[in-house]
Amino acid sequence: MDLTHTPDEDAFRAEAREWLTANVPSEPLPSLETEEGFAAHREWEGRLATDRWSVVNWPAEYGGRGADIFRWLVFEEEYYRAGGPGRVSQNGINLLAPTLFDYATDEQRARVLPPMASGEVIWAQAWSEPESGSDLASLRSTAVRTEGGWLLSGQKTWSSRAAFADRAFGIFRTDPEAPKPHQGLTYLMFDLKAPGVTVRPIGRLDGKPAFAELFLDQVFVPDEDVIGEPGQGWRIAMSTTGNERGLTLRSPGRFLAAADRLTALWRAQGEDVTLRDRVADAVIGARAYQLFTYANASRFAAGETIGAESSLNKVFWSEYDIALHETALELLGTDGELADTAWSEGYVFSLSGPIYAGTNEIQRDIIAERLLGLPRGRRA
Amino acid sequence: MRFQLTDEQQDFGRSLDALLTASDTPLAVRSWAAGDHAPGRALWMRLAEAGVFALAVPEAYEGVGPLPVELAVAYVALGRHGVPGPLVETAAAAVLLAGTPAAKEWLPRIAAGEALVTLAEGPYALDADAADLLLTREGRIAPGHGPLRPSADPARRLFAPTEGGELLGGTPALSAARDMAAFLTAAQSLGVGLALLDRTVAYVKQRTQFGTQIGAFQAVKHRLADTLLALEFARPLLYGAALTMAPADIAAAKVTAGEAAYRAARTALQLHGAVGYTEELDLSLWLRKARPLRDAWGTPSACRATVLTA
Ligand SMILES: Cc1cc2nc3c(=O)[nH]c(=O)nc-3n(C[C@H](O)[C@H](O)[C@H](O)COP(=O)(O)OP(=O)(O)OC[C@H]3O[C@@H](n4cnc5c(N)ncnc54)[C@H](O)[C@@H]3O)c2cc1C
C-alpha cells in the first residue's frame, strides 16, 4: 500500500503546473451559464486543446496524452489548484466520450471526438423528460425508423447548457411494444440546430439561462449517429451514469482547492472559533474524498470495475459541496448574501448536486440494495 | 501508487477475523466486564501468536514493527469483534518505551503477548487492574491505582493511577505514543462501526413488520446507506494516516472513524427497536463502545483543531 507518485507522474505534474501557470486566465471568465461566458469558455477549451491538455486521458490520436487514471487525477489536482475555469465541455468529455470509447464505431470516434476535445462542438445531455426524472426508464420521446435514419419526436428537459450547445445525446423509445420500460430504447446523437428542434432556455435558481427544454418534432438523425445497437440504449446509457456519479464528474482536485480557499478565508476572517470545526470538516472531507478516489483508482488500475460504489461517491461529494459553501457563506457574514461572489455562485450551484446525476434518494436506494443487499422496495 | 491493501494484508485481516469468530469473543468481553480476565488473556495470547502485538514492537526488541498499515488492519479486526483490554494502550506503550532503558525488559514481553501495558489518558487508565505495567502519559511508572470507576462500556474498566513512581528515563516518545493511541483507536472505531452495520443489516433483513422485511422501507435503507457511506470514507483516511503517521492525518482519521462508528451505533440501536436497548443482545457490546472510543485519545473537537494546525 503506498501513496507515492512515480517519477513519471511527478514529471507530468510539473509539466501541467508550468503550462497552467502560464495559461490560466488571471481574471475569472464570465459565468459559463451565460452566452458571453459560454463563448469565453469555449475559447478556453480551444486553448487547452492546442497544447493537448483538454482530454489528457484520451489516446493521442483524438487529441489526448494517453494519461492513465493516476496522471488524470494529478492533472485535475493541478488544474483546480491553478484556479482553472469550469469545463464547458464536461458533458461531452465526461459523459458521452466514455460511452463512445466503449460502444461507438471507429468512424464515429474519429468524427465526434476531435471536435469535442477542441471545444468546437459542445455537447448537451438530453435524458430527462418532464414526466421522467428519477424514473428515467419511463421516458416517452420516440425515434421512428425512416429512410437512412430515425425521426425524433417528443420533449426533453433540464438539459444543462443546451441553450448554447451544438449537439446533444439522449435516449429515445424505438420500440413502444417492448415488454418492459427499459427495453426498446436507443441511444443517439443529434444536432441542436437541426430542423424540428426548438430550444427553450429555462432560468436557473440564480437566474442564469443555463438549462433548456428541447421540443423535438420529426428531427432527422442519420443511422451513423446511433450509438451501439438500436434497442440497447438503456444498457449503454447506464454505463454512462456510472461515470457521471463516479470519478469523472467531480475529481478530488476541485474540493482540495475549495477547502484550501475556505481555510484561507477562515484565517483571513480571524479564525472564528465557532466555525473552526466546520472548516476542519471541509479539510478532512476533501482529503477523505481524495484518498477514497485513489483507492478506487487503484482498484480500477488493477482491472477491477467500480459499480454501485460510484453512488457512495455521488452522495458524498454533493453533500460535501453544500456544507463547504454554507460554511463559507457563514464566514462571510452579512456579505454572504451578495449574489455576485464566487462563494455565493458556488453555493447556488452546489444546491443542485443532490438532484442531478440521479437524486441522492435514488443513490441511497442503490447503496442499500446493491452494496448492503437490502430488499428492493416498491419501485418497479 | 497503489492505495490498496496487498493480498497478504487482506489475508492477515481475514485470518484474524476467523480466529476471533472461532474464539467466542463475546464471552471474553462479558467476563472481562465482570472482572474475570482469564478468557480475555487467553484471547490476547492467541492474538500475540497471530503476530498482532509484534507489529507494534521494533525488530531490535523481538518485534517486526512498527508496521502501521498492518496494525490498522489488525485493530479494525479487533474492533469488529469487540475484543476487550488495553489493546490500544499496549501498542502505544510500546512506542513510548522504545526510547527508554525499560525497553529491553518490556518490549519483548509485549511482542510475545505476555505483558499487558496500560497508558493513562487524562485521569484514568484503561484496565489498570489487568495490566502488568501502568504508565502515565508523562512517562511515569505508576505504583498502583485507585478503585474501579465504572465506564459507560463495562468492558472498559477505568482506574486512576496513584501518584508517585519513577520516570521511565531515556527519551520516551510521548507525543508519538499518543499519536499511535489515537491512530489505533480510529482503527478500532472503524471496526466497531463495521460490526454494528453488519449486524443491523442482518437484522433488518430478518425482522418483519407490516408484512414485509423492515429493510425494504426507505427510511431504514437510507439510514443504513448513510452509515456505510460514513464508514467507507473513514477507511481511506485511516490507511492514509498509516502511511504518513502525521498528527493531522491521524486526527482526521480519528474524528471521522469515531463519528462514523458513533452514528452507526445510533442507527443500530434505532433499527433494532427495543431489543437493541437490552444488555442481553450481543449488539450491546459494540453499542456501548462506540461513544467512548469516539472521545478517547482525542475528542472530535481536539482532532479538528489539530487538522487545522497542519
Ligand atoms: C442543475 C441540474 C442540471 C441538470 N442537467 C441535466 C442534463 O444535462 N441532462 C438531463 O437529462 N437532465 C439533467 N438534470 C435533470 C436531473 O437528472 C433530474 O432532475 C433528476 O434525475 C431528478 O428528476 P426530477 O427532477 O424529475 O425529480 P423527480 O424524479 O420528480 O423527484 C422529485 C423528488 O422525489 C424523490 N423521489 C423520486 N422517486 C423516488 C423514490 N423512488 N424514492 C425516494 N424518493 C424519490 C427524488 O429523489 C426527488 O427528491 C439536471 C438537473 C439539475 C438540477
PDB file of N, CA, C and O and ligand atoms in Angstrom, chain A residues 91 124-130 132-135 157-161 204 211 349 352 354-362 365 379, chain B residues 218 222, ligand 1:
ATOM      1  N   ASN A  91     -19.897  17.767 -20.288  1.00  0.00           N
ATOM      2  CA  ASN A  91     -20.903  16.769 -20.682  1.00  0.00           C
ATOM      3  C   ASN A  91     -20.372  15.837 -21.762  1.00  0.00           C
ATOM      4  O   ASN A  91     -20.556  14.629 -21.691  1.00  0.00           O
ATOM      5  N   ALA A 124     -24.676  18.582 -25.130  1.00  0.00           N
ATOM      6  CA  ALA A 124     -25.630  18.627 -24.022  1.00  0.00           C
ATOM      7  C   ALA A 124     -26.207  17.228 -23.832  1.00  0.00           C
ATOM      8  O   ALA A 124     -26.284  16.439 -24.779  1.00  0.00           O
ATOM      9  N   GLN A 125     -26.609  16.939 -22.592  1.00  0.00           N
ATOM     10  CA  GLN A 125     -27.187  15.628 -22.305  1.00  0.00           C
ATOM     11  C   GLN A 125     -28.701  15.747 -22.302  1.00  0.00           C
ATOM     12  O   GLN A 125     -29.262  16.517 -21.512  1.00  0.00           O
ATOM     13  N   ALA A 126     -29.350  14.989 -23.162  1.00  0.00           N
ATOM     14  CA  ALA A 126     -30.810  15.053 -23.273  1.00  0.00           C
ATOM     15  C   ALA A 126     -31.416  13.728 -22.825  1.00  0.00           C
ATOM     16  O   ALA A 126     -31.823  12.907 -23.641  1.00  0.00           O
ATOM     17  N   TRP A 127     -31.452  13.569 -21.537  1.00  0.00           N
ATOM     18  CA  TRP A 127     -32.027  12.340 -20.975  1.00  0.00           C
ATOM     19  C   TRP A 127     -33.388  12.620 -20.346  1.00  0.00           C
ATOM     20  O   TRP A 127     -34.383  12.008 -20.678  1.00  0.00           O
ATOM     21  N   SER A 128     -33.400  13.569 -19.401  1.00  0.00           N
ATOM     22  CA  SER A 128     -34.619  13.797 -18.615  1.00  0.00           C
ATOM     23  C   SER A 128     -35.759  14.283 -19.485  1.00  0.00           C
ATOM     24  O   SER A 128     -35.561  14.985 -20.489  1.00  0.00           O
ATOM     25  N   GLU A 129     -36.966  13.925 -19.058  1.00  0.00           N
ATOM     26  CA  GLU A 129     -38.180  14.425 -19.705  1.00  0.00           C
ATOM     27  C   GLU A 129     -39.103  14.940 -18.609  1.00  0.00           C
ATOM     28  O   GLU A 129     -38.937  14.595 -17.444  1.00  0.00           O
ATOM     29  N   PRO A 130     -40.095  15.755 -19.013  1.00  0.00           N
ATOM     30  CA  PRO A 130     -40.978  16.312 -17.984  1.00  0.00           C
ATOM     31  C   PRO A 130     -41.598  15.233 -17.081  1.00  0.00           C
ATOM     32  O   PRO A 130     -41.743  15.434 -15.891  1.00  0.00           O
ATOM     33  N   SER A 132     -40.352  12.119 -16.786  1.00  0.00           N
ATOM     34  CA  SER A 132     -39.376  11.068 -16.486  1.00  0.00           C
ATOM     35  C   SER A 132     -38.113  11.664 -15.900  1.00  0.00           C
ATOM     36  O   SER A 132     -37.233  12.124 -16.616  1.00  0.00           O
ATOM     37  N   GLY A 133     -38.076  11.691 -14.570  1.00  0.00           N
ATOM     38  CA  GLY A 133     -36.890  12.178 -13.864  1.00  0.00           C
ATOM     39  C   GLY A 133     -36.186  10.997 -13.243  1.00  0.00           C
ATOM     40  O   GLY A 133     -35.431  10.283 -13.896  1.00  0.00           O
ATOM     41  N   SER A 134     -36.494  10.746 -11.982  1.00  0.00           N
ATOM     42  CA  SER A 134     -35.904   9.580 -11.320  1.00  0.00           C
ATOM     43  C   SER A 134     -36.290   8.296 -12.053  1.00  0.00           C
ATOM     44  O   SER A 134     -35.500   7.376 -12.173  1.00  0.00           O
ATOM     45  N   ASP A 135     -37.523   8.257 -12.517  1.00  0.00           N
ATOM     46  CA  ASP A 135     -37.973   7.079 -13.270  1.00  0.00           C
ATOM     47  C   ASP A 135     -37.687   7.292 -14.745  1.00  0.00           C
ATOM     48  O   ASP A 135     -38.589   7.373 -15.570  1.00  0.00           O
ATOM     49  N   THR A 157     -36.008  17.734 -21.122  1.00  0.00           N
ATOM     50  CA  THR A 157     -35.937  18.924 -20.260  1.00  0.00           C
ATOM     51  C   THR A 157     -34.713  18.891 -19.348  1.00  0.00           C
ATOM     52  O   THR A 157     -34.031  17.868 -19.265  1.00  0.00           O
ATOM     53  N   TRP A 158     -34.470  19.998 -18.699  1.00  0.00           N
ATOM     54  CA  TRP A 158     -33.340  20.165 -17.763  1.00  0.00           C
ATOM     55  C   TRP A 158     -32.009  19.864 -18.420  1.00  0.00           C
ATOM     56  O   TRP A 158     -31.111  19.336 -17.802  1.00  0.00           O
ATOM     57  N   SER A 159     -31.887  20.175 -19.669  1.00  0.00           N
ATOM     58  CA  SER A 159     -30.676  19.857 -20.394  1.00  0.00           C
ATOM     59  C   SER A 159     -29.654  20.971 -20.143  1.00  0.00           C
ATOM     60  O   SER A 159     -29.801  22.074 -20.646  1.00  0.00           O
ATOM     61  N   SER A 160     -28.626  20.658 -19.358  1.00  0.00           N
ATOM     62  CA  SER A 160     -27.661  21.679 -18.939  1.00  0.00           C
ATOM     63  C   SER A 160     -27.004  22.351 -20.132  1.00  0.00           C
ATOM     64  O   SER A 160     -26.462  21.671 -21.008  1.00  0.00           O
ATOM     65  N   ARG A 161     -27.034  23.660 -20.127  1.00  0.00           N
ATOM     66  CA  ARG A 161     -26.336  24.470 -21.133  1.00  0.00           C
ATOM     67  C   ARG A 161     -26.765  24.208 -22.573  1.00  0.00           C
ATOM     68  O   ARG A 161     -26.086  24.619 -23.511  1.00  0.00           O
ATOM     69  N   ARG A 204     -32.206  29.350 -14.268  1.00  0.00           N
ATOM     70  CA  ARG A 204     -31.960  28.552 -13.070  1.00  0.00           C
ATOM     71  C   ARG A 204     -32.312  29.348 -11.819  1.00  0.00           C
ATOM     72  O   ARG A 204     -32.731  30.492 -11.884  1.00  0.00           O
ATOM     73  N   PHE A 211     -30.031  25.933 -18.253  1.00  0.00           N
ATOM     74  CA  PHE A 211     -30.554  24.770 -18.950  1.00  0.00           C
ATOM     75  C   PHE A 211     -31.663  25.123 -19.894  1.00  0.00           C
ATOM     76  O   PHE A 211     -32.070  26.269 -20.001  1.00  0.00           O
ATOM     77  N   PHE A 349     -24.960  26.759  -7.031  1.00  0.00           N
ATOM     78  CA  PHE A 349     -24.730  25.592  -7.877  1.00  0.00           C
ATOM     79  C   PHE A 349     -24.683  24.310  -7.037  1.00  0.00           C
ATOM     80  O   PHE A 349     -25.259  23.286  -7.412  1.00  0.00           O
ATOM     81  N   SER A 352     -27.741  22.111  -6.363  1.00  0.00           N
ATOM     82  CA  SER A 352     -28.322  21.189  -7.349  1.00  0.00           C
ATOM     83  C   SER A 352     -27.650  19.815  -7.311  1.00  0.00           C
ATOM     84  O   SER A 352     -28.162  18.853  -7.879  1.00  0.00           O
ATOM     85  N   PRO A 354     -27.370  17.378  -5.073  1.00  0.00           N
ATOM     86  CA  PRO A 354     -28.152  16.204  -4.655  1.00  0.00           C
ATOM     87  C   PRO A 354     -29.328  15.874  -5.587  1.00  0.00           C
ATOM     88  O   PRO A 354     -29.995  14.871  -5.388  1.00  0.00           O
ATOM     89  N   ILE A 355     -29.553  16.722  -6.596  1.00  0.00           N
ATOM     90  CA  ILE A 355     -30.671  16.469  -7.524  1.00  0.00           C
ATOM     91  C   ILE A 355     -30.184  15.855  -8.836  1.00  0.00           C
ATOM     92  O   ILE A 355     -30.720  14.857  -9.298  1.00  0.00           O
ATOM     93  N   TYR A 356     -29.166  16.470  -9.448  1.00  0.00           N
ATOM     94  CA  TYR A 356     -28.778  15.944 -10.775  1.00  0.00           C
ATOM     95  C   TYR A 356     -27.892  14.714 -10.633  1.00  0.00           C
ATOM     96  O   TYR A 356     -27.496  14.360  -9.534  1.00  0.00           O
ATOM     97  N   ALA A 357     -27.635  14.096 -11.774  1.00  0.00           N
ATOM     98  CA  ALA A 357     -26.845  12.858 -11.821  1.00  0.00           C
ATOM     99  C   ALA A 357     -27.498  11.744 -10.996  1.00  0.00           C
ATOM    100  O   ALA A 357     -26.826  10.867 -10.469  1.00  0.00           O
ATOM    101  N   GLY A 358     -28.824  11.768 -10.902  1.00  0.00           N
ATOM    102  CA  GLY A 358     -29.541  10.788 -10.082  1.00  0.00           C
ATOM    103  C   GLY A 358     -29.655  11.336  -8.677  1.00  0.00           C
ATOM    104  O   GLY A 358     -28.632  11.572  -8.027  1.00  0.00           O
ATOM    105  N   THR A 359     -30.862  11.567  -8.179  1.00  0.00           N
ATOM    106  CA  THR A 359     -31.000  12.218  -6.871  1.00  0.00           C
ATOM    107  C   THR A 359     -30.377  11.354  -5.780  1.00  0.00           C
ATOM    108  O   THR A 359     -30.223  10.144  -5.929  1.00  0.00           O
ATOM    109  N   ASN A 360     -30.055  12.006  -4.672  1.00  0.00           N
ATOM    110  CA  ASN A 360     -29.405  11.266  -3.580  1.00  0.00           C
ATOM    111  C   ASN A 360     -30.328  10.222  -2.966  1.00  0.00           C
ATOM    112  O   ASN A 360     -29.855   9.225  -2.420  1.00  0.00           O
ATOM    113  N   GLU A 361     -31.640  10.444  -3.061  1.00  0.00           N
ATOM    114  CA  GLU A 361     -32.548   9.403  -2.561  1.00  0.00           C
ATOM    115  C   GLU A 361     -32.370   8.129  -3.397  1.00  0.00           C
ATOM    116  O   GLU A 361     -32.288   7.019  -2.861  1.00  0.00           O
ATOM    117  N   ILE A 362     -32.305   8.323  -4.693  1.00  0.00           N
ATOM    118  CA  ILE A 362     -32.137   7.156  -5.577  1.00  0.00           C
ATOM    119  C   ILE A 362     -30.760   6.521  -5.344  1.00  0.00           C
ATOM    120  O   ILE A 362     -30.620   5.293  -5.320  1.00  0.00           O
ATOM    121  N   ASP A 365     -30.882   4.389  -2.322  1.00  0.00           N
ATOM    122  CA  ASP A 365     -31.532   3.105  -2.624  1.00  0.00           C
ATOM    123  C   ASP A 365     -30.522   2.146  -3.251  1.00  0.00           C
ATOM    124  O   ASP A 365     -30.475   0.959  -2.911  1.00  0.00           O
ATOM    125  N   ARG A 379     -40.330   0.370  -5.821  1.00  0.00           N
ATOM    126  CA  ARG A 379     -40.083   0.850  -7.187  1.00  0.00           C
ATOM    127  C   ARG A 379     -40.201  -0.294  -8.175  1.00  0.00           C
ATOM    128  O   ARG A 379     -39.944  -1.441  -7.848  1.00  0.00           O
TER     129      ARG A 379
ATOM    130  N   GLN B 218     -37.748   2.571   2.899  1.00  0.00           N
ATOM    131  CA  GLN B 218     -36.702   3.521   2.507  1.00  0.00           C
ATOM    132  C   GLN B 218     -36.070   4.256   3.690  1.00  0.00           C
ATOM    133  O   GLN B 218     -34.865   4.498   3.698  1.00  0.00           O
ATOM    134  N   HIS B 222     -32.132   4.130   3.870  1.00  0.00           N
ATOM    135  CA  HIS B 222     -31.305   5.330   3.698  1.00  0.00           C
ATOM    136  C   HIS B 222     -30.404   5.571   4.901  1.00  0.00           C
ATOM    137  O   HIS B 222     -29.285   6.020   4.772  1.00  0.00           O
TER     138      HIS B 222
HETATM  139  C1  LIG C   1     -28.604  21.654 -12.255  1.00  0.00           C
HETATM  140  C2  LIG C   1     -29.230  20.497 -12.948  1.00  0.00           C
HETATM  141  C3  LIG C   1     -28.698  20.065 -14.134  1.00  0.00           C
HETATM  142  C4  LIG C   1     -29.279  19.022 -14.822  1.00  0.00           C
HETATM  143  N1  LIG C   1     -28.738  18.667 -16.016  1.00  0.00           N
HETATM  144  C5  LIG C   1     -29.321  17.703 -16.746  1.00  0.00           C
HETATM  145  C6  LIG C   1     -28.852  17.395 -18.051  1.00  0.00           C
HETATM  146  O1  LIG C   1     -27.896  17.980 -18.526  1.00  0.00           O
HETATM  147  N2  LIG C   1     -29.476  16.450 -18.751  1.00  0.00           N
HETATM  148  C7  LIG C   1     -30.536  15.765 -18.247  1.00  0.00           C
HETATM  149  O2  LIG C   1     -31.044  14.896 -18.921  1.00  0.00           O
HETATM  150  N3  LIG C   1     -31.041  16.031 -17.020  1.00  0.00           N
HETATM  151  C8  LIG C   1     -30.447  16.987 -16.253  1.00  0.00           C
HETATM  152  N4  LIG C   1     -30.953  17.292 -14.999  1.00  0.00           N
HETATM  153  C9  LIG C   1     -32.137  16.600 -14.523  1.00  0.00           C
HETATM  154  C10 LIG C   1     -31.862  15.603 -13.409  1.00  0.00           C
HETATM  155  O3  LIG C   1     -31.221  14.466 -13.910  1.00  0.00           O
HETATM  156  C11 LIG C   1     -33.207  15.282 -12.750  1.00  0.00           C
HETATM  157  O4  LIG C   1     -33.604  16.450 -12.087  1.00  0.00           O
HETATM  158  C12 LIG C   1     -33.168  14.143 -11.762  1.00  0.00           C
HETATM  159  O5  LIG C   1     -32.970  12.917 -12.418  1.00  0.00           O
HETATM  160  C13 LIG C   1     -34.400  14.070 -10.886  1.00  0.00           C
HETATM  161  O6  LIG C   1     -35.564  14.071 -11.642  1.00  0.00           O
HETATM  162  P1  LIG C   1     -36.743  15.105 -11.329  1.00  0.00           P
HETATM  163  O7  LIG C   1     -36.136  16.462 -11.243  1.00  0.00           O
HETATM  164  O8  LIG C   1     -37.791  14.870 -12.324  1.00  0.00           O
HETATM  165  O9  LIG C   1     -37.251  14.729  -9.889  1.00  0.00           O
HETATM  166  P2  LIG C   1     -38.290  13.584  -9.501  1.00  0.00           P
HETATM  167  O10 LIG C   1     -37.850  12.291 -10.068  1.00  0.00           O
HETATM  168  O11 LIG C   1     -39.667  14.040  -9.785  1.00  0.00           O
HETATM  169  O12 LIG C   1     -38.083  13.535  -7.945  1.00  0.00           O
HETATM  170  C14 LIG C   1     -38.565  14.544  -7.061  1.00  0.00           C
HETATM  171  C15 LIG C   1     -38.163  14.165  -5.657  1.00  0.00           C
HETATM  172  O13 LIG C   1     -38.750  12.892  -5.331  1.00  0.00           O
HETATM  173  C16 LIG C   1     -37.766  11.991  -4.973  1.00  0.00           C
HETATM  174  N5  LIG C   1     -38.075  10.651  -5.455  1.00  0.00           N
HETATM  175  C17 LIG C   1     -38.491  10.271  -6.682  1.00  0.00           C
HETATM  176  N6  LIG C   1     -38.601   8.946  -6.753  1.00  0.00           N
HETATM  177  C18 LIG C   1     -38.255   8.467  -5.559  1.00  0.00           C
HETATM  178  C19 LIG C   1     -38.131   7.180  -4.992  1.00  0.00           C
HETATM  179  N7  LIG C   1     -38.395   6.071  -5.687  1.00  0.00           N
HETATM  180  N8  LIG C   1     -37.730   7.088  -3.719  1.00  0.00           N
HETATM  181  C20 LIG C   1     -37.429   8.186  -2.985  1.00  0.00           C
HETATM  182  N9  LIG C   1     -37.518   9.418  -3.459  1.00  0.00           N
HETATM  183  C21 LIG C   1     -37.920   9.556  -4.732  1.00  0.00           C
HETATM  184  C22 LIG C   1     -36.493  12.471  -5.652  1.00  0.00           C
HETATM  185  O14 LIG C   1     -35.338  11.951  -5.045  1.00  0.00           O
HETATM  186  C23 LIG C   1     -36.643  13.965  -5.523  1.00  0.00           C
HETATM  187  O15 LIG C   1     -36.213  14.360  -4.256  1.00  0.00           O
HETATM  188  C24 LIG C   1     -30.390  18.349 -14.290  1.00  0.00           C
HETATM  189  C25 LIG C   1     -30.928  18.759 -13.057  1.00  0.00           C
HETATM  190  C26 LIG C   1     -30.359  19.829 -12.393  1.00  0.00           C
HETATM  191  C27 LIG C   1     -30.961  20.261 -11.101  1.00  0.00           C
END
